[in-house]
PDB file of C-alpha atoms in Angstrom:
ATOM      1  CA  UNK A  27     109.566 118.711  93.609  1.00 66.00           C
ATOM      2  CA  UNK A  28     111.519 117.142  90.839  1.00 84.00           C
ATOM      3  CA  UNK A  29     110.603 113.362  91.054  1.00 92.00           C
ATOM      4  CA  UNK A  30     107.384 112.612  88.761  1.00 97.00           C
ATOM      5  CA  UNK A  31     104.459 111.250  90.776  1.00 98.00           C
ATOM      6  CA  UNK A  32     101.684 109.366  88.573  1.00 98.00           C
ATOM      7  CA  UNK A  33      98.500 108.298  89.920  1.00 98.00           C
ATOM      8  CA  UNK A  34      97.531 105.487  87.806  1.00 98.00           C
ATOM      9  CA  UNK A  35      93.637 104.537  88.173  1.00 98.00           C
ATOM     10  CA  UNK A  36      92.381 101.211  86.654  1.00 98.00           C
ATOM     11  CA  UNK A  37      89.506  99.209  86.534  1.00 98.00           C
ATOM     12  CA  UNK A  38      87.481  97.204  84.498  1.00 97.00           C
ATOM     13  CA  UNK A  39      85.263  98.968  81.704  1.00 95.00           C
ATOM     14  CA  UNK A  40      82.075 100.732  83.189  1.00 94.00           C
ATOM     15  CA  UNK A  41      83.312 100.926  87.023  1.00 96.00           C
ATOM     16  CA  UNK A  42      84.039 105.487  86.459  1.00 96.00           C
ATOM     17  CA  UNK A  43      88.190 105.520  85.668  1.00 97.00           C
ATOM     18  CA  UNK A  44      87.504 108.592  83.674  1.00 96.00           C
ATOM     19  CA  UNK A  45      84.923 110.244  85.395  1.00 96.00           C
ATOM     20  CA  UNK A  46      86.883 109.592  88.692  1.00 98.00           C
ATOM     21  CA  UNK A  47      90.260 111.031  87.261  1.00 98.00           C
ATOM     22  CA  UNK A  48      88.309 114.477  86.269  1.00 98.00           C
ATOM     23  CA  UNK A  49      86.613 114.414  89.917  1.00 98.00           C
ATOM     24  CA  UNK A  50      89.939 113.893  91.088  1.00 98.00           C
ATOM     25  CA  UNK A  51      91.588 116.686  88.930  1.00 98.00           C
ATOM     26  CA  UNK A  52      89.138 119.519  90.232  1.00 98.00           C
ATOM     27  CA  UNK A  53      89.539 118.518  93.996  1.00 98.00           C
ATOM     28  CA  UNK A  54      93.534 118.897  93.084  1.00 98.00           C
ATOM     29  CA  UNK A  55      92.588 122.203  91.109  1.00 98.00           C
ATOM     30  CA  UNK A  56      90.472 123.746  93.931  1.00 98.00           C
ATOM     31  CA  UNK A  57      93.826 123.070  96.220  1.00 98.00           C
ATOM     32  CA  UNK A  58      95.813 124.822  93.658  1.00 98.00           C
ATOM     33  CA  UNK A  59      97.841 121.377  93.431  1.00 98.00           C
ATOM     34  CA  UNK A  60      99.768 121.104  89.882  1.00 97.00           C
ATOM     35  CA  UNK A  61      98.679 118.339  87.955  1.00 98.00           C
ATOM     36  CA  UNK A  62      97.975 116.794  84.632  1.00 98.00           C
ATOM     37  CA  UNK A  63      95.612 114.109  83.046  1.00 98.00           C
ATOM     38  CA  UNK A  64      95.805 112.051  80.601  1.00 98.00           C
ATOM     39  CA  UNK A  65      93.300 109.413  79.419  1.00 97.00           C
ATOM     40  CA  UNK A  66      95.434 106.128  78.624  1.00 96.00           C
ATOM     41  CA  UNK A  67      92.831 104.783  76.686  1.00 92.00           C
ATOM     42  CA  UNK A  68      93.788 107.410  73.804  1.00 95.00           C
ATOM     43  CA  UNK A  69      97.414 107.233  73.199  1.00 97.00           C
ATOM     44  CA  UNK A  70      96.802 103.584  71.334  1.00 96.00           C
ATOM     45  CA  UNK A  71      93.949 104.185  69.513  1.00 95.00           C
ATOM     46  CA  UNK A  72      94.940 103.666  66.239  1.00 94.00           C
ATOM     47  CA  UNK A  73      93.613 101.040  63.615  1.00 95.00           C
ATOM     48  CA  UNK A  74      94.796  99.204  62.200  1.00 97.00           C
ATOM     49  CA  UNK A  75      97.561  98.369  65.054  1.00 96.00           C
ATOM     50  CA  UNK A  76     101.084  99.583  64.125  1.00 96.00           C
ATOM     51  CA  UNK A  77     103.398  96.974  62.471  1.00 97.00           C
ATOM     52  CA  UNK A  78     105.576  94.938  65.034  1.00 97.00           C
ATOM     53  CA  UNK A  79     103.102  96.156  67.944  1.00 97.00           C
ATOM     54  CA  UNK A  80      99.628  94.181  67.824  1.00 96.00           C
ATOM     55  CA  UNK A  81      98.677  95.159  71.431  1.00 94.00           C
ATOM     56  CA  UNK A  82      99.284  98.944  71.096  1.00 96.00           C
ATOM     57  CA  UNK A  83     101.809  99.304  73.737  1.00 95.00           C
ATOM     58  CA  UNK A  84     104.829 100.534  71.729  1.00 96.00           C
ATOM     59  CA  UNK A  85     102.709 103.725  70.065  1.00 97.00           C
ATOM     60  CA  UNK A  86     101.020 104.092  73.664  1.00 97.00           C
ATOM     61  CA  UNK A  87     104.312 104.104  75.525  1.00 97.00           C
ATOM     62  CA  UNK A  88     105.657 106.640  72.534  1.00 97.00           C
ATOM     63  CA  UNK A  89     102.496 108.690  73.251  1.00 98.00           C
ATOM     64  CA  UNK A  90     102.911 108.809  76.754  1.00 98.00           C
ATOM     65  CA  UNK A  91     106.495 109.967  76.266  1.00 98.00           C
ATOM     66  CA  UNK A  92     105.813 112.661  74.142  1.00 98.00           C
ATOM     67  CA  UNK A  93     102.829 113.958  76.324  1.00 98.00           C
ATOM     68  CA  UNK A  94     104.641 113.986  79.226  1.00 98.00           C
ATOM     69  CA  UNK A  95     107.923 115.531  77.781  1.00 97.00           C
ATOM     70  CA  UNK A  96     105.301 118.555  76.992  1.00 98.00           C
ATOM     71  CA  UNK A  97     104.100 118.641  80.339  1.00 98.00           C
ATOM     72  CA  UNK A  98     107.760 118.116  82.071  1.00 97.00           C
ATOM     73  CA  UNK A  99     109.155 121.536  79.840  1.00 97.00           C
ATOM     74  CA  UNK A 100     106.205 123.278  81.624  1.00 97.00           C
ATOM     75  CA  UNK A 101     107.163 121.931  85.078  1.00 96.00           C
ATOM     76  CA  UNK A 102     104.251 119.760  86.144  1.00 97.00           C
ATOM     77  CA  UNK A 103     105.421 116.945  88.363  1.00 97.00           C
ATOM     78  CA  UNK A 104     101.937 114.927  88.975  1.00 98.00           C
ATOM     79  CA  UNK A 105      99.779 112.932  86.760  1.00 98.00           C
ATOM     80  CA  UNK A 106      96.484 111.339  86.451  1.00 98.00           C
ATOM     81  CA  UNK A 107      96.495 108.193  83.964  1.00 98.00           C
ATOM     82  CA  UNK A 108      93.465 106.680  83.271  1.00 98.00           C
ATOM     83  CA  UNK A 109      93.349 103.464  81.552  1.00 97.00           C
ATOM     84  CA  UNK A 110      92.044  99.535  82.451  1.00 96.00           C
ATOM     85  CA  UNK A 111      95.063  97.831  82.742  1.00 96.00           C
ATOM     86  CA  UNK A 112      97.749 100.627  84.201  1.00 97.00           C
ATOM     87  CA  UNK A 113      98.034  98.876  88.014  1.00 97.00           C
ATOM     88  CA  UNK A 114      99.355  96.276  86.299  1.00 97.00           C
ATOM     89  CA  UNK A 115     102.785  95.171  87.457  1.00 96.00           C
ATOM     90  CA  UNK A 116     103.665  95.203  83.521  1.00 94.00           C
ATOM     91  CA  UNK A 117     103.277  99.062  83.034  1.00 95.00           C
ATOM     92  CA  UNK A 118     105.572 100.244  85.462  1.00 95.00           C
ATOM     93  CA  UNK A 119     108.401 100.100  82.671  1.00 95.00           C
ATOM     94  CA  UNK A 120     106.425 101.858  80.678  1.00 97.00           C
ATOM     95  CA  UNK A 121     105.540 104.858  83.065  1.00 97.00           C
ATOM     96  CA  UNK A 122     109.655 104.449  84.338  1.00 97.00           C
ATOM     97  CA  UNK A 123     110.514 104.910  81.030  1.00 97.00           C
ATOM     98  CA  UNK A 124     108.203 107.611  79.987  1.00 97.00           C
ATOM     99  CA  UNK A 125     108.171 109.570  83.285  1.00 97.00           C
ATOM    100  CA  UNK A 126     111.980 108.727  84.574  1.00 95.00           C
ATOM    101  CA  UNK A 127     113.376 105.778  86.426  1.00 95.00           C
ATOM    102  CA  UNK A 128     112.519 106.837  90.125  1.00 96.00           C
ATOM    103  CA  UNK A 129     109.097 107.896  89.476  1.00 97.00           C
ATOM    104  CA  UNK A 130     106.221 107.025  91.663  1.00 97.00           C
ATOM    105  CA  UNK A 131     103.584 105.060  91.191  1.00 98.00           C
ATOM    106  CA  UNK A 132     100.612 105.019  92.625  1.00 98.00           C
ATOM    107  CA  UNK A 133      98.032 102.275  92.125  1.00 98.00           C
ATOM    108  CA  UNK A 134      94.486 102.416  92.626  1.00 98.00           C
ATOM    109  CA  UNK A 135      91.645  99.810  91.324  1.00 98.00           C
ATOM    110  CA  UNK A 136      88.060 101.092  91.079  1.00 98.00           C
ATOM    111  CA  UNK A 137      86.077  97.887  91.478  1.00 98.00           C
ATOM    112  CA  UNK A 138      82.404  97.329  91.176  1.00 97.00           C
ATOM    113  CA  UNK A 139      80.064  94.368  90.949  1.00 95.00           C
ATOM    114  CA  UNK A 140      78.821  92.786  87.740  1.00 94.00           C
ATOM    115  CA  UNK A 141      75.415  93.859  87.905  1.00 95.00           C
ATOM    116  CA  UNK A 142      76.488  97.788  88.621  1.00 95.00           C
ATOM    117  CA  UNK A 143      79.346  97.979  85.987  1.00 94.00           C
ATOM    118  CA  UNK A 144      76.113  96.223  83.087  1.00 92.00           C
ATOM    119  CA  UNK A 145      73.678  98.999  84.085  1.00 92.00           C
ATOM    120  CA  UNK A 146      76.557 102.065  83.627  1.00 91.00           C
ATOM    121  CA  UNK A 147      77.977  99.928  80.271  1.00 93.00           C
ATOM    122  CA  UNK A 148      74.422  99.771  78.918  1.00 90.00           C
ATOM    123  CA  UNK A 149      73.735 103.043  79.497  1.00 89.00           C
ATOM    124  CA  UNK A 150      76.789 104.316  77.965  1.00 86.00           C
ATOM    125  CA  UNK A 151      77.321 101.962  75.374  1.00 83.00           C
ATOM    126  CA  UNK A 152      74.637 103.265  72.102  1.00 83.00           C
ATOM    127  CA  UNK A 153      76.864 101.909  69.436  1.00 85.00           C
ATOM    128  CA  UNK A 154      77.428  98.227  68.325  1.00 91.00           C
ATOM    129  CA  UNK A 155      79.818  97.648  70.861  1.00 89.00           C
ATOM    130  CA  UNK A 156      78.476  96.670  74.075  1.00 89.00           C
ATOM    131  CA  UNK A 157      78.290  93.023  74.210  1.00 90.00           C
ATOM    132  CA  UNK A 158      81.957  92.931  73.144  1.00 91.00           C
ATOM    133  CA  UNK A 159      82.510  95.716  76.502  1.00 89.00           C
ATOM    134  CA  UNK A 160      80.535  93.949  78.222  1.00 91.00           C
ATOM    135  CA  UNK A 161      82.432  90.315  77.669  1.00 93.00           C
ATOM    136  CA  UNK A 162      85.771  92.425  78.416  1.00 91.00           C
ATOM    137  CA  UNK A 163      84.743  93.596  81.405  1.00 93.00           C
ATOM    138  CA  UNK A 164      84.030  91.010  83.067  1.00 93.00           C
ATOM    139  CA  UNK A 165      87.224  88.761  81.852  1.00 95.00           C
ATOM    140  CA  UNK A 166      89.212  92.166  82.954  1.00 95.00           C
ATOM    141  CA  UNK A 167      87.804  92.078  86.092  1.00 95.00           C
ATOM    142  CA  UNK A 168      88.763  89.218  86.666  1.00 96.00           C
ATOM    143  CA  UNK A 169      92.489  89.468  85.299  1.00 96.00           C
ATOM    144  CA  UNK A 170      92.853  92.697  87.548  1.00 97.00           C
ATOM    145  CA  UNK A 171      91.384  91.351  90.730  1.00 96.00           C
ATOM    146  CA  UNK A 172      93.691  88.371  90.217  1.00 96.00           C
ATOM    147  CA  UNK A 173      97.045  90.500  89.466  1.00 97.00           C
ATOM    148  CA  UNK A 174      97.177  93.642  90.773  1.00 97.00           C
ATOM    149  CA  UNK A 175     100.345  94.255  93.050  1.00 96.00           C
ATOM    150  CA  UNK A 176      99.532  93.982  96.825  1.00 95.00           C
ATOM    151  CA  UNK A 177     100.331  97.903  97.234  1.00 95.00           C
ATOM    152  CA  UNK A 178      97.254  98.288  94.908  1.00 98.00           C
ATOM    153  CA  UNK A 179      94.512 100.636  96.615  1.00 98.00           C
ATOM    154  CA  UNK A 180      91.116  99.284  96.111  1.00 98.00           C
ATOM    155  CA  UNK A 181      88.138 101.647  95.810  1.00 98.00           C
ATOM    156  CA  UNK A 182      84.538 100.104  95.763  1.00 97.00           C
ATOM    157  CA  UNK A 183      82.133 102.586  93.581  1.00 97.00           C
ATOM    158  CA  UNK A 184      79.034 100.582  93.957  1.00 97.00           C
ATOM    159  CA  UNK A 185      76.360 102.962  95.354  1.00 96.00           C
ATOM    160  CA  UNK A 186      78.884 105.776  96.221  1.00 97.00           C
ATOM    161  CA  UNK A 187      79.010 108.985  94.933  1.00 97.00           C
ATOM    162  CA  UNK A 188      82.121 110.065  92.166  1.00 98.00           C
ATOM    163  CA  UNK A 189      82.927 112.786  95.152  1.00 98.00           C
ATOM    164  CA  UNK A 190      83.600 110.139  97.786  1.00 98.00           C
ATOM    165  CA  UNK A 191      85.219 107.825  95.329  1.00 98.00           C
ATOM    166  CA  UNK A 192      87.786 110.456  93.873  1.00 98.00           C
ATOM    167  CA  UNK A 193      88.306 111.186  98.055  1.00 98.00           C
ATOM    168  CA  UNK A 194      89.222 107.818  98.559  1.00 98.00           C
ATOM    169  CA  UNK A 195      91.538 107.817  95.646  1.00 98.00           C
ATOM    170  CA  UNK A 196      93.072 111.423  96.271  1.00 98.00           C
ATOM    171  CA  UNK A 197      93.917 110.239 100.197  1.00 98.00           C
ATOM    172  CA  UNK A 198      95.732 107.524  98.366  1.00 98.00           C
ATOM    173  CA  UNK A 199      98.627 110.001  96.660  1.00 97.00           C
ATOM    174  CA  UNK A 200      98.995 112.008  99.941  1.00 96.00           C
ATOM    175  CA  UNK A 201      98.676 115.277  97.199  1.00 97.00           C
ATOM    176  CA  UNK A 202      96.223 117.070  99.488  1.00 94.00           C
TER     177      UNK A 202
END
């Protein structure tokens, strides 16, 4: 297999990208699939933002290319992304240009309600921060819902368990 393969999971703050994407990495690990995983939310987080690049994207694309070049040289082919906004129709220029031109994307949304995604943000959320995740969630959630490209998998995590979610999103790939 020579043609990169990224699973790209968003979803608004609170609704279980990360926790999915490491359920989804040991059911690919227990079938002895190849994989990596990266959490998206890292590769920007730098403060204050670089010069010329207020949103982050330029050092997070320049991350992502210089993670994946690592992982390429070792000859994995698959990867796990993590990160709110990666369904977006905007990022696939940064995941062709990071991961090669005819990679393939696949997009799934973890949704869940208002009222499920406060409980798991206030119970996560110790620091200072959670009205300001909490006020970005929901205006995310509503950004995503509104633009993510039809081919977009959506996964409902209210009341489910993180094993039948990450089966729902590892069906999606066709990696199993």
């Amino acid at each position: 297999m020579d043609q990169a393969e990224a699973l790209l999971i968003g979803g608004r703050a609170g609704v279980g990208k990360t926790t999915v994407g490491w359920e989804v990495s040991a059911m690919l690990r227990a079938a002895a699939v190849r994989h990596c995983v990266i959490e998206g939310d890292y590769l920007g987080q730098a403060h204050p933002a670089p010069e010329g690049d207020p949103r982050r994207s330029g050092i997070t694309e320049r991350n992502l290319t210089a993670v994946w070049s690592n992982y390429t040289e070792l000859g994995y082919r698959r990867l796990i992304y993590t990160n709110t906004v990666s369904v977006l129709p905007e990022t696939a220029g940064m995941f062709q240009r990071a991961l090669g031109q005819d990679v393939r994307l696949v997009r799934v949304l973890l949704t869940a309600s208002d009222t499920t995604t406060e409980v798991r943000l206030t119970s996560r959320e110790v620091g200072s921060e959670l009205e300001t995740e909490l006020s970005s969630s929901y205006r995310k959630a509503r950004l995503l819902d509104e633009h993510a490209p039809r081919d977009t998998v959506r996964v409902a995590t209210d009341g489910r368990s993180v094993v039948d979610i990450a089966k729902d999103v590892v069906a999606a790939t066709g990696w199993l």
